[in-house]
Short mmCIF file of C-alpha atoms in Angstrom, two decimals:
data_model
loop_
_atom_site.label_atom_id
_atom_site.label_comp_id
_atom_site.label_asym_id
_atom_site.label_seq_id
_atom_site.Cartn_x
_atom_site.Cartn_y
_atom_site.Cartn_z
CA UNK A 1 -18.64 -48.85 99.86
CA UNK A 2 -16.94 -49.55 96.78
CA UNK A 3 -18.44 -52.04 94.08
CA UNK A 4 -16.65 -55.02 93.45
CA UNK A 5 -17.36 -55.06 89.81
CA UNK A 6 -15.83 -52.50 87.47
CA UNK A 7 -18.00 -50.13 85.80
CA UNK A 8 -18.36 -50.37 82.54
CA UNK A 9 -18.94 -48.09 79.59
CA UNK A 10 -21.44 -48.31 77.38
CA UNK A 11 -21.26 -48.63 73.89
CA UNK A 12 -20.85 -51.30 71.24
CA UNK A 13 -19.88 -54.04 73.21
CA UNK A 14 -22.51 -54.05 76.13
CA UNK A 15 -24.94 -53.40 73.57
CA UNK A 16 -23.70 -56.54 71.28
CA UNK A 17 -24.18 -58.37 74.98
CA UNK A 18 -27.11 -57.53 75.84
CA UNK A 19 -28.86 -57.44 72.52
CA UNK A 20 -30.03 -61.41 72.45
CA UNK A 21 -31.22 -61.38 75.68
CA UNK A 22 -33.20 -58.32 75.88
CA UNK A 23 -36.80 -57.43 74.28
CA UNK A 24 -36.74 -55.64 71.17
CA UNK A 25 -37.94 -52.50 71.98
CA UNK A 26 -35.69 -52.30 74.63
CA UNK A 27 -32.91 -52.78 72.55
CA UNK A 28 -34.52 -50.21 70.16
CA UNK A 29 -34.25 -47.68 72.64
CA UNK A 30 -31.28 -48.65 74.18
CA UNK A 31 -28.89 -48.24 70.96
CA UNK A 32 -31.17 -44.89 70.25
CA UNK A 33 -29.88 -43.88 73.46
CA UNK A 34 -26.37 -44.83 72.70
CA UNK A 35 -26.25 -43.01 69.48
CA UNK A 36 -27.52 -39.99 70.51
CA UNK A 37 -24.96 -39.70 73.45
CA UNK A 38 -22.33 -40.72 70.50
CA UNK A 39 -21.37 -43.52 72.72
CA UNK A 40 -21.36 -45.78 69.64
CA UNK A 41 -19.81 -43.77 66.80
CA UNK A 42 -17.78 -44.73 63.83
CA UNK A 43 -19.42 -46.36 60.74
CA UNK A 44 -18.34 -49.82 61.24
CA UNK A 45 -19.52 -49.57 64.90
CA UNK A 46 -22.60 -47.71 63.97
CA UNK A 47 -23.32 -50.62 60.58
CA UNK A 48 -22.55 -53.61 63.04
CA UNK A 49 -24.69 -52.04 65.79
CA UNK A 50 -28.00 -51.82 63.11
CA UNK A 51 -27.37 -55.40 61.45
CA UNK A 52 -27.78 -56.98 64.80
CA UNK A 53 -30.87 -55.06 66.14
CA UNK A 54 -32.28 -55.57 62.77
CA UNK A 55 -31.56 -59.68 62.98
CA UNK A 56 -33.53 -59.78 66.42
CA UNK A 57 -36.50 -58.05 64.80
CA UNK A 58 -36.43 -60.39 62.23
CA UNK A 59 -35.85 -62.89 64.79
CA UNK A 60 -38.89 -61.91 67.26
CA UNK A 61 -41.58 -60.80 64.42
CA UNK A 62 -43.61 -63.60 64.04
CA UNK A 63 -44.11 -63.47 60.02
CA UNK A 64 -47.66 -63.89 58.82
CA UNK A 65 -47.20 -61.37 56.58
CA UNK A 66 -43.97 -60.32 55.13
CA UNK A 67 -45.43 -56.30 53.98
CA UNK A 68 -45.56 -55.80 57.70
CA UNK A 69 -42.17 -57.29 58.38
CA UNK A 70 -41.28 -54.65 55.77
CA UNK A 71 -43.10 -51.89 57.82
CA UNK A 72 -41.59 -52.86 61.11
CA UNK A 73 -38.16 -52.41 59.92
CA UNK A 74 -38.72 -49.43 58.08
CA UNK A 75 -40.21 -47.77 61.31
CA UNK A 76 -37.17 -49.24 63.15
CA UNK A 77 -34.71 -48.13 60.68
CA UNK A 78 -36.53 -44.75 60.75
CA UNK A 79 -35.91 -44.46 64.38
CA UNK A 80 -32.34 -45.33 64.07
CA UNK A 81 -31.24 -42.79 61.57
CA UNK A 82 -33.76 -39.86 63.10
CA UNK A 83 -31.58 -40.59 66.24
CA UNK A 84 -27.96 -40.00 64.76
CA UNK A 85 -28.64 -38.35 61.11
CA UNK A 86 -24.67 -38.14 60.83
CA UNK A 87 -23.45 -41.55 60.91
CA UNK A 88 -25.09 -42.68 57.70
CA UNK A 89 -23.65 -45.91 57.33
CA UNK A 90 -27.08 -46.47 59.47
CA UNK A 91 -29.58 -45.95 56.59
CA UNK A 92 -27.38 -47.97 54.62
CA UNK A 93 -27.53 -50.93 56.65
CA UNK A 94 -31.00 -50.31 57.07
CA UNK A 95 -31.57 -50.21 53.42
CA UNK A 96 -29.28 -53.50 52.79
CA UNK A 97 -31.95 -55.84 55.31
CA UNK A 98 -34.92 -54.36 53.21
CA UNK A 99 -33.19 -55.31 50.21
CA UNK A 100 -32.79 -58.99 51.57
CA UNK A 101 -36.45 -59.29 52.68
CA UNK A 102 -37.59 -58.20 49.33
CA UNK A 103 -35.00 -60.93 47.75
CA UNK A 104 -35.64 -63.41 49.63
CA UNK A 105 -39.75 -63.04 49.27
CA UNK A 106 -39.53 -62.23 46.00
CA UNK A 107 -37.91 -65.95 45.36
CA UNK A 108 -40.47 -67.37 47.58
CA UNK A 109 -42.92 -65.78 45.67
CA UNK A 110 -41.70 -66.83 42.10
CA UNK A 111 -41.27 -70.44 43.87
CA UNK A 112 -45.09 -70.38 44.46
CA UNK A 113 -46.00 -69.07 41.17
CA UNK A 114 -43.64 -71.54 39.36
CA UNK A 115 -45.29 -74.92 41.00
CA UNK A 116 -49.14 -73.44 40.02
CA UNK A 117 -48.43 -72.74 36.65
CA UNK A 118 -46.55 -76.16 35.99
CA UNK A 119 -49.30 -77.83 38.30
CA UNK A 120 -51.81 -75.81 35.80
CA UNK A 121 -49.65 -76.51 32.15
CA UNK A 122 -50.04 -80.67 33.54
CA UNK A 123 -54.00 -80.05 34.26
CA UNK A 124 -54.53 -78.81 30.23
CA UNK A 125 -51.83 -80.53 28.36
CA UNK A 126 -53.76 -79.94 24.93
CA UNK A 127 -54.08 -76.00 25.52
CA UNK A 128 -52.94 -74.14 22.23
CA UNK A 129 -49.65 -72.15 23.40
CA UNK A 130 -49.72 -69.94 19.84
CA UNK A 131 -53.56 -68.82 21.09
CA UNK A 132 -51.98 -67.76 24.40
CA UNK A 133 -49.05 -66.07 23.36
CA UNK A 134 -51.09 -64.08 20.50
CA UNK A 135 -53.54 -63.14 23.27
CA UNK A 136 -50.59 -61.08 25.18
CA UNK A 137 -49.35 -59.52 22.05
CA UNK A 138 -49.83 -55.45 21.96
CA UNK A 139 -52.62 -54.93 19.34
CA UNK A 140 -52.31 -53.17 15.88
CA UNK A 141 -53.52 -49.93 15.25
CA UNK A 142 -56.29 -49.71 13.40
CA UNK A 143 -55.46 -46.61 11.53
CA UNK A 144 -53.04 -45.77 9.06
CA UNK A 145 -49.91 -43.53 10.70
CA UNK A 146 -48.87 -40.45 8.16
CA UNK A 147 -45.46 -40.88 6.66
CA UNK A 148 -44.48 -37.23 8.19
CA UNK A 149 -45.43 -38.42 11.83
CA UNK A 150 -43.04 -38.89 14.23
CA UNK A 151 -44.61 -41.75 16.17
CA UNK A 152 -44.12 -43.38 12.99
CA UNK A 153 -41.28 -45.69 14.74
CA UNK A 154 -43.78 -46.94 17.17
CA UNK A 155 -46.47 -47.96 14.75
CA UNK A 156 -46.53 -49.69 11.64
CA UNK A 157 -48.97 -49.34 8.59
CA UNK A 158 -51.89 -51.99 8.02
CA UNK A 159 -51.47 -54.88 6.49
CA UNK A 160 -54.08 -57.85 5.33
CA UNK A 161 -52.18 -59.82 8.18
CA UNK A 162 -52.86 -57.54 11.01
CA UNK A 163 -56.23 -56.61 9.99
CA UNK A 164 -56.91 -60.60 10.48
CA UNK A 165 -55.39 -60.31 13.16
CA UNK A 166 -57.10 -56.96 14.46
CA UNK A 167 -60.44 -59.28 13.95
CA UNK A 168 -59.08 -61.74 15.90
CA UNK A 169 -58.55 -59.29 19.06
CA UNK A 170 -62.18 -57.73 18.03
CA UNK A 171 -63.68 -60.87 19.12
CA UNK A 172 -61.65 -61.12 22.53
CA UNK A 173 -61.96 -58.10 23.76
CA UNK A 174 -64.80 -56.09 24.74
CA UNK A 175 -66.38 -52.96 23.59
CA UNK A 176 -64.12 -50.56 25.87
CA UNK A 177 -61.45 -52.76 24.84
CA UNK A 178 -61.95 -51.64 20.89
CA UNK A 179 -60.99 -47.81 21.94
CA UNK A 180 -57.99 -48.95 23.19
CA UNK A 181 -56.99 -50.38 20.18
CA UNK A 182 -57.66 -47.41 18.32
CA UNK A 183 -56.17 -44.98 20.82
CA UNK A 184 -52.60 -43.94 19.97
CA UNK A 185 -50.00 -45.96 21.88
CA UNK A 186 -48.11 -44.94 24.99
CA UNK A 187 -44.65 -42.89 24.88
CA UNK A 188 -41.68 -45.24 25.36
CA UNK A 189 -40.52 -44.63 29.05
CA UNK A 190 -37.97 -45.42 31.53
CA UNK A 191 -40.62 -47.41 33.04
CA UNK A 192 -42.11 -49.42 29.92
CA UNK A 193 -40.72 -50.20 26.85
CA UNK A 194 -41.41 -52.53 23.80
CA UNK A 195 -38.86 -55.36 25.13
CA UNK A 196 -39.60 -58.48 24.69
CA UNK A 197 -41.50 -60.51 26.79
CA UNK A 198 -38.28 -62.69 28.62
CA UNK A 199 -36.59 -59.41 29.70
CA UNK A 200 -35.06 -59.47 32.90
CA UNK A 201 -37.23 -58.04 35.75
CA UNK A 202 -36.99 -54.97 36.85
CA UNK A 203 -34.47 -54.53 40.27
CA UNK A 204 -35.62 -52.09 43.08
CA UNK A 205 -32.54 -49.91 43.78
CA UNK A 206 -31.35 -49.25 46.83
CA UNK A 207 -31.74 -45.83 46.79
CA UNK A 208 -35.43 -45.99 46.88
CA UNK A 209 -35.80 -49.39 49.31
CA UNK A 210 -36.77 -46.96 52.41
CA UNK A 211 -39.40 -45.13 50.59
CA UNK A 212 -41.05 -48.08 49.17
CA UNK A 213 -44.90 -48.32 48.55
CA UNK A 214 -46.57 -49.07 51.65
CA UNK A 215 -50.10 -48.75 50.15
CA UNK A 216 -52.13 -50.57 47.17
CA UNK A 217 -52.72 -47.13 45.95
CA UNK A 218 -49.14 -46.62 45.31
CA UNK A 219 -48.46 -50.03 42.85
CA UNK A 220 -45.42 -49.65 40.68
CA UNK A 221 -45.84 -48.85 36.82
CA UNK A 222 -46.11 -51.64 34.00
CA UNK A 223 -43.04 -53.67 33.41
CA UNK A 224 -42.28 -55.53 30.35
CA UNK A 225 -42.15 -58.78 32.63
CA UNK A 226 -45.56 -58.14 33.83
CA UNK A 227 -46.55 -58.35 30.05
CA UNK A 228 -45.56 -61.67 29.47
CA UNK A 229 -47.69 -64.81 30.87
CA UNK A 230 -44.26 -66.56 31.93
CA UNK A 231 -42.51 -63.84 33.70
CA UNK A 232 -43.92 -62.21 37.09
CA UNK A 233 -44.47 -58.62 38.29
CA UNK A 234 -42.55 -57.38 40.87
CA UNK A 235 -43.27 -56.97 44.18
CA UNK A 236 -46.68 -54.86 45.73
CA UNK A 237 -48.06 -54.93 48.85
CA UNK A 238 -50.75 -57.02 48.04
CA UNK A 239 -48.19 -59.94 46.19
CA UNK A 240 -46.58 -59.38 49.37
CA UNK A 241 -49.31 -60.19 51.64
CA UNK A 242 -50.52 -63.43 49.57
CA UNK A 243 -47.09 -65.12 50.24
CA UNK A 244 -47.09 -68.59 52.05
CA UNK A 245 -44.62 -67.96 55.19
CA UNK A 246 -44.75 -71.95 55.57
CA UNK A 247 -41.63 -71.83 54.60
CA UNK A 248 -38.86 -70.98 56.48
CA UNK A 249 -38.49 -67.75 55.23
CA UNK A 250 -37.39 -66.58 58.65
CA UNK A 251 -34.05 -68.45 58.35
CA UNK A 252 -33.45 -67.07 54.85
CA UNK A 253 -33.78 -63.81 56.00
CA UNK A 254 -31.55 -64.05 58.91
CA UNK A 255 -29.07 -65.94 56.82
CA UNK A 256 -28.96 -62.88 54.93
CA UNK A 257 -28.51 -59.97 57.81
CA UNK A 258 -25.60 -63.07 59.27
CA UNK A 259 -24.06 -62.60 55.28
CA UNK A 260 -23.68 -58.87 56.05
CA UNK A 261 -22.42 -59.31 59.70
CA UNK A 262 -19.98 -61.47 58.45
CA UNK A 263 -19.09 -58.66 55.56
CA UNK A 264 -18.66 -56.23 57.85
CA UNK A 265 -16.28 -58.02 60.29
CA UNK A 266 -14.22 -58.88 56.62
CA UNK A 267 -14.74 -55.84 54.91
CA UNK A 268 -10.37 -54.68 56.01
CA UNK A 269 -9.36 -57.80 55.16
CA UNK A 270 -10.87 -57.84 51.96
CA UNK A 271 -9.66 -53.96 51.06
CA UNK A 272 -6.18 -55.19 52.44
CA UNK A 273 -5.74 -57.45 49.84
CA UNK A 274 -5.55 -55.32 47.14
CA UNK A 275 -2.40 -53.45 49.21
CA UNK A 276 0.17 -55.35 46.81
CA UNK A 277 -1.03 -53.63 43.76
CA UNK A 278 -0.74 -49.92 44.94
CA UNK A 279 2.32 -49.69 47.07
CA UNK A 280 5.52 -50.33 45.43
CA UNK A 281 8.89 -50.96 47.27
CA UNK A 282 10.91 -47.48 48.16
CA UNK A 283 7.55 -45.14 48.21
CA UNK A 284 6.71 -42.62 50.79
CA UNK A 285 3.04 -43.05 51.92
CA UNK A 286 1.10 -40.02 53.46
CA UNK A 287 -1.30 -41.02 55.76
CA UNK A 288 -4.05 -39.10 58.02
CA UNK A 289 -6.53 -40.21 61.02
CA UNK A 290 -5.44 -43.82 62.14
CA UNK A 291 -7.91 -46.04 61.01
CA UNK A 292 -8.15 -50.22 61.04
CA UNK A 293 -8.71 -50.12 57.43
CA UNK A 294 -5.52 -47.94 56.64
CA UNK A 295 -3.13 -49.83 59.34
CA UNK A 296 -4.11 -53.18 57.88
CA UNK A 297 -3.88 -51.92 54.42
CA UNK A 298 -0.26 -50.87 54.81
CA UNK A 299 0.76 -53.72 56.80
CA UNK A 300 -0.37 -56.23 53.86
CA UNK A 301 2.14 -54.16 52.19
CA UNK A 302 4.33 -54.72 54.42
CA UNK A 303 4.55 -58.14 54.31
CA UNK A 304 6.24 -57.96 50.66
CA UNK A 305 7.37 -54.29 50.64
CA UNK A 306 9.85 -51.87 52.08
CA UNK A 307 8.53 -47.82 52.55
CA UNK A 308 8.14 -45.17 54.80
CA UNK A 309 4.53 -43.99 56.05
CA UNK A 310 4.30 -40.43 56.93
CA UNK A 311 1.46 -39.45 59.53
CA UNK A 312 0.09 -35.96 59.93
CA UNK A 313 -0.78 -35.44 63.86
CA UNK A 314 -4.70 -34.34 63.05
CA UNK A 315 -4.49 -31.59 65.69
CA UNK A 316 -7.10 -30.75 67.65
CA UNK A 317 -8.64 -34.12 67.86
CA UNK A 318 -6.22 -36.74 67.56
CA UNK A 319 -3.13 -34.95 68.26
CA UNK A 320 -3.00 -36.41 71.71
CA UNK A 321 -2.77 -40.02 70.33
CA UNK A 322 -0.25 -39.17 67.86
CA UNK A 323 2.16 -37.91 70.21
CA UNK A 324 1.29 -41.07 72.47
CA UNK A 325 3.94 -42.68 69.95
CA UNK A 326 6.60 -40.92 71.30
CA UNK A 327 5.94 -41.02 75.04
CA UNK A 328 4.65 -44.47 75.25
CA UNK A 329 1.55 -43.67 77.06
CA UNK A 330 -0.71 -46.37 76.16
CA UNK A 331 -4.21 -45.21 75.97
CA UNK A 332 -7.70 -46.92 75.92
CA UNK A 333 -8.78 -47.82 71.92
CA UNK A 334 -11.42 -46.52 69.96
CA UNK A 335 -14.12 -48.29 68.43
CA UNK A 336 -13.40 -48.02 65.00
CA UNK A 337 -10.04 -45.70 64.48
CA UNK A 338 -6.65 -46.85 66.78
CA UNK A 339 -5.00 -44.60 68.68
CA UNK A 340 -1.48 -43.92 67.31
CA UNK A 341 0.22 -45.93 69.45
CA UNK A 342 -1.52 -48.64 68.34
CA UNK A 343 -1.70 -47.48 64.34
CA UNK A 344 2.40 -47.05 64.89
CA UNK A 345 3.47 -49.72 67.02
CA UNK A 346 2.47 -53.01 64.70
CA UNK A 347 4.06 -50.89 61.36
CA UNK A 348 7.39 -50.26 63.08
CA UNK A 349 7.28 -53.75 64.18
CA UNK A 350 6.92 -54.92 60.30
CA UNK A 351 9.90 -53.07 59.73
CA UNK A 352 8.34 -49.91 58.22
CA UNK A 353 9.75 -46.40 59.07
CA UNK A 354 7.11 -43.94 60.30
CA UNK A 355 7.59 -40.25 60.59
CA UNK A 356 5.35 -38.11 62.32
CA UNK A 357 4.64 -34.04 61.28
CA UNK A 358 2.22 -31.38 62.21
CA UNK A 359 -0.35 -30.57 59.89
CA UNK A 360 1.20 -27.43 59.37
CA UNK A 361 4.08 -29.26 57.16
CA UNK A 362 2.09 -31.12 54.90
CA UNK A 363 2.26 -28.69 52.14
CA UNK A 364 6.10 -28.79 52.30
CA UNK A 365 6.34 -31.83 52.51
CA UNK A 366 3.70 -33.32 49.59
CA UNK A 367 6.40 -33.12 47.17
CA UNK A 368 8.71 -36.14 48.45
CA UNK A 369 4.96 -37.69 48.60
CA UNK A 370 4.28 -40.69 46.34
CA UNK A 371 0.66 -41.44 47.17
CA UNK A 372 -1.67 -40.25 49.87
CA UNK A 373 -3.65 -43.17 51.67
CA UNK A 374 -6.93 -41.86 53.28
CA UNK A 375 -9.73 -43.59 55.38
CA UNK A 376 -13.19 -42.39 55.14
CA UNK A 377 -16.33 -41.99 57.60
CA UNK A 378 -18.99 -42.15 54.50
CA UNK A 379 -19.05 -41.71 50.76
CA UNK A 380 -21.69 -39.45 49.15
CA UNK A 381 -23.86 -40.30 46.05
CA UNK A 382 -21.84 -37.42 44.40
CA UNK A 383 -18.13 -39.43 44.79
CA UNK A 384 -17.09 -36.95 47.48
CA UNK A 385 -16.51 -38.06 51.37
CA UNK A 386 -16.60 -37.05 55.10
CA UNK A 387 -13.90 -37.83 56.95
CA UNK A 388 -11.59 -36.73 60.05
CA UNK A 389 -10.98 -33.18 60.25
CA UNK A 390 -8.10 -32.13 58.24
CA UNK A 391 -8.03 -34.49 55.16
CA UNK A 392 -9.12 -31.60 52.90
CA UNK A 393 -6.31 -30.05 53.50
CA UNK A 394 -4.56 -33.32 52.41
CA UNK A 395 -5.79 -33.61 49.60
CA UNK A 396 -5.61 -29.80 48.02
CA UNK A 397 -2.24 -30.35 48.80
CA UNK A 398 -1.85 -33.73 47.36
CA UNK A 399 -3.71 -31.61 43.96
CA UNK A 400 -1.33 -29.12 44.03
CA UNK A 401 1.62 -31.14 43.22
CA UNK A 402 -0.30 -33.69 41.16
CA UNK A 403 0.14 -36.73 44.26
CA UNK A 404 -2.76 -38.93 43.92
CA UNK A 405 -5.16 -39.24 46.50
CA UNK A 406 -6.28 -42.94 47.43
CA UNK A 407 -9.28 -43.86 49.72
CA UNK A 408 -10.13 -47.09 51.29
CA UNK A 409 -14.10 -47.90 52.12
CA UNK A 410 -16.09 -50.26 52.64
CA UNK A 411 -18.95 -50.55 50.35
CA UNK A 412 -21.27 -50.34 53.44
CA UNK A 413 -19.89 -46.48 53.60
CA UNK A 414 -21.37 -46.14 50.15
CA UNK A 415 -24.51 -43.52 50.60
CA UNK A 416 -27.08 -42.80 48.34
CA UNK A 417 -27.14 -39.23 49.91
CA UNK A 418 -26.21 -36.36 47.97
CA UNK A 419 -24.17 -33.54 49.55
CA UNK A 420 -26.66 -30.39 48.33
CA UNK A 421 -25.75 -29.00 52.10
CA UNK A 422 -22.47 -31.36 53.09
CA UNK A 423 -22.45 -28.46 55.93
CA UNK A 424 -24.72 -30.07 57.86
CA UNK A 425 -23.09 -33.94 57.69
CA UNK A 426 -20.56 -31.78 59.13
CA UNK A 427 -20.10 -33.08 62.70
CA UNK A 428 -18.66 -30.60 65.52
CA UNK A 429 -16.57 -31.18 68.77
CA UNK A 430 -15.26 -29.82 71.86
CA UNK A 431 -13.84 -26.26 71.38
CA UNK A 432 -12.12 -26.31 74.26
CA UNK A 433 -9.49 -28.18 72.38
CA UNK A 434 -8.92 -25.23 69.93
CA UNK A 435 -9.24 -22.36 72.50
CA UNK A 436 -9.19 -23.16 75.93
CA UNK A 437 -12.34 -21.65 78.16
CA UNK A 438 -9.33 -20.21 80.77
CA UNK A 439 -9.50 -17.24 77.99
CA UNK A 440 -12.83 -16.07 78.81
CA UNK A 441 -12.18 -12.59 77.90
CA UNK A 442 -11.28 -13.04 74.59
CA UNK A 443 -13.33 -16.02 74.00
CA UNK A 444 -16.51 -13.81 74.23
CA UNK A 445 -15.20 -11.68 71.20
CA UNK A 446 -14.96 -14.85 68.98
CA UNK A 447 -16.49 -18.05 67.45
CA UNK A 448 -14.93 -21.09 67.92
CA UNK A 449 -15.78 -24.29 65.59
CA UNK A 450 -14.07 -27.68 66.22
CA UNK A 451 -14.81 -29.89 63.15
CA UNK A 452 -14.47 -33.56 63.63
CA UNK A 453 -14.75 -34.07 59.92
CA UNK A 454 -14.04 -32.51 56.92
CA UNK A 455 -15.91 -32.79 53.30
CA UNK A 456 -13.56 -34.18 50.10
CA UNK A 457 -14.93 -33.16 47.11
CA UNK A 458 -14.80 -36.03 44.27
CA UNK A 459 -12.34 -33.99 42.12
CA UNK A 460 -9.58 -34.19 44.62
CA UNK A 461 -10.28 -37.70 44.80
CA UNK A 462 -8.22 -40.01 42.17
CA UNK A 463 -9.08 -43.76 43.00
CA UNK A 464 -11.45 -45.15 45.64
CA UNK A 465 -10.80 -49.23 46.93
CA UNK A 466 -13.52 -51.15 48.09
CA UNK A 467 -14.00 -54.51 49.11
CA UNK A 468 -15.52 -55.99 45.96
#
């Protein structure tokens, strides 16, 4: 008997459905399941899919402790990006909502400490600040530094001053304290300097929120914040654990995931408006792989300009939707990259002339090129990129005859990963579409690879657009 209700695919949008109203680890396992079958691919499918399983585990964990909050979507994140190493926009995403949990409770935290020590400055109004501020200071040495030595720009020789002042320190300290003072003082560092006490604080980078310290064992080295009696460390586990979640720190956090939802949903628009200031009236655009960002990119363009987009076919892969232009076969879209029809249909309608050519012609034809126009699946740490199958080519091309090569990303492409094997972000397909199995005898005297993308390096690369 045949169902009345249409079957429907997986992928992003029965998992954005079902997402709310499903437990978490359900959902966990469910968009594990849907990367690893590459039912959800594409970074902006993969980045939109993570944001909102991260806001429901936000939104479920009950926070009584905001280190373990930390943990769960670490292990979460961990999970994710085990499932589908490839599509890195997934660790970056991941990485963004630990950076927002660490904001937001590090304000919290500085909130908290701010109210005790005015609540404390009111309790002892007459309290000496010179004794306090001497009491923080880094004590003299308390022997003489030869004029040959080259520590001699991090000491100074002693004076009547700081040997009254070395006495002062004597007498609030204790003994072990004294063979500090006459130790020899610490190398200058990345990590600790001899700022002064109102520096800024120190900012966790991104490239390190995944691997933060989940044990007291591990705390982070001195700061010259921590120094100073009015500035505050940064964030350990233990700070972390002594927050007050009273507040609805909850909300602030999911405010913050619903900020990068909303970025990602923008992120064309916002790369689309800087169209106006790279393509010029009369120019011949080459373009490759038909991608949202690209399509809405050149029809901003459009709106104010007259040129002519050429698009190279992208055999094996998208070949098939290329050609759809010229039949009119409509055919079902993609999640993150149109199918030609669709990339060609909405440009001709602005009144812009597209010319399709095989892949094969892109050399001859680079030197009528003004500017090559490229989309991206990620950008490395290095500058370089992955992207569709056939863009190298593109751009050795575009090198060749001095054409320069543009590339439109989001910044939520932006990896910290660098490429030392960029063989094995190197994603394969079907190779029935290069060599079809009917060929058996001949096919068991060869190899056949099908690439789906292809790795840029940064020096054919001449100007990247984001959306900031």
């Amino acid at each position: 008997m045949r169902s009345s209700s249409a079957a429907v695919t997986p992928g992003l949008a029965t998992f954005l459905a079902s997402v709310r109203g499903s437990p978490v680890d359900s959902s966990v396992e469910y968009l594990i399941s849907l990367l690893k079958r590459r039912q959800i691919r594409e970074s902006r499918s993969c980045a939109i899919a993570t944001a909102h399983l991260l806001r429901q585990v936000v939104k479920t964990f009950r926070i009584t402790d905001i280190s373990r909050l930390i943990e769960r979507v670490q292990q979460v994140g961990q999970r994710l990006i085990s499932a589908q190493p490839k599509e890195l926009a997934v660790g970056n995403i991941v990485r963004r909502v630990l950076g927002v949990i660490r904001d937001e409770a590090e304000e919290d935290r500085e909130g908290e400490t701010s109210g005790y020590s005015d609540a404390c400055s009111e309790s002892r109004p007459n309290t000496p600040r010179e004794y306090d501020n001497r009491a923080h200071q880094r004590p003299p040495l308390s022997s003489s530094i030869s004029t040959f030595s080259p520590l001699r720009h991090g000491g100074f020789e002693p004076t009547e001053q700081s040997t009254a002042n070395a006495g002062i320190h004597a007498d609030l300290v204790s003994g072990s304290a004294r063979q500090e003072i006459s130790s020899r003082p610490p190398l200058l560092t990345s990590h600790a300097s001899y700022a002064i006490s109102n520096a800024a604080p120190t900012v966790t980078s991104m490239f390190s929120l995944l691997s933060h310290p989940t044990s007291s064992a591990a705390s982070p080295i001195a700061t010259p914040g921590s120094q100073s009696p009015k500035s505050h460390s940064s964030l350990t586990v233990n700070a972390l654990a002594t927050l007050n979640p009273a507040k609805d720190l909850k909300l602030e956090i999911i405010d913050g995931i619903d900020e990068i939802v909303d970025e990602l949903n923008q992120v064309d628009d916002q790369i689309a408006g800087y169209a106006l200031e790279h393509i010029h009236s009369n120019e011949i655009i080459l373009t490759h792989a038909s991608s949202v960002t690209v399509q809405k990119f050149l029809l901003k363009a459009a709106a104010k300009r007259k040129f002519t987009v050429i698009h190279a076919e992208a055999f094996p892969n998208d070949h098939e939707d290329t050609h759809a232009t010229l039949t009119g076969n409509r055919k079902n879209d993609q999640q993150d990259d149109l199918t030609t029809e669709h990339f060609h249909k909405p440009l001709t309608a602005a009144g812009i002339t597209v010319v399709l050519i095989p892949d094969s012609a892109v050399f001859a034809i680079m030197s009528r090129v003004n500017k090559v126009i490229l989309g991206t699946h990620v950008v490395l740490a290095n500058g370089g990129l992955v992207t569709a199958a056939g863009a190298k080519t593109i751009a050795k091309a575009a090198s060749m005859h001095r054409t320069p090569v543009v590339v439109l990303s989001g910044v939520y492409k932006l990896s910290p990963v660098y490429p030392f094997d960029f063989g094995s972000l190197i994603e394969y397909g079907d190779p029935n579409k290069v060599f079809g199995y009917d060929d058996g005898d001949l096919l068991n005297k060869v190899d056949v690879e099908n690439p789906l993308f292809d790795y840029v390096p940064p020096e054919l690369v001449d100007l990247y657009i984001t959306n900031l």
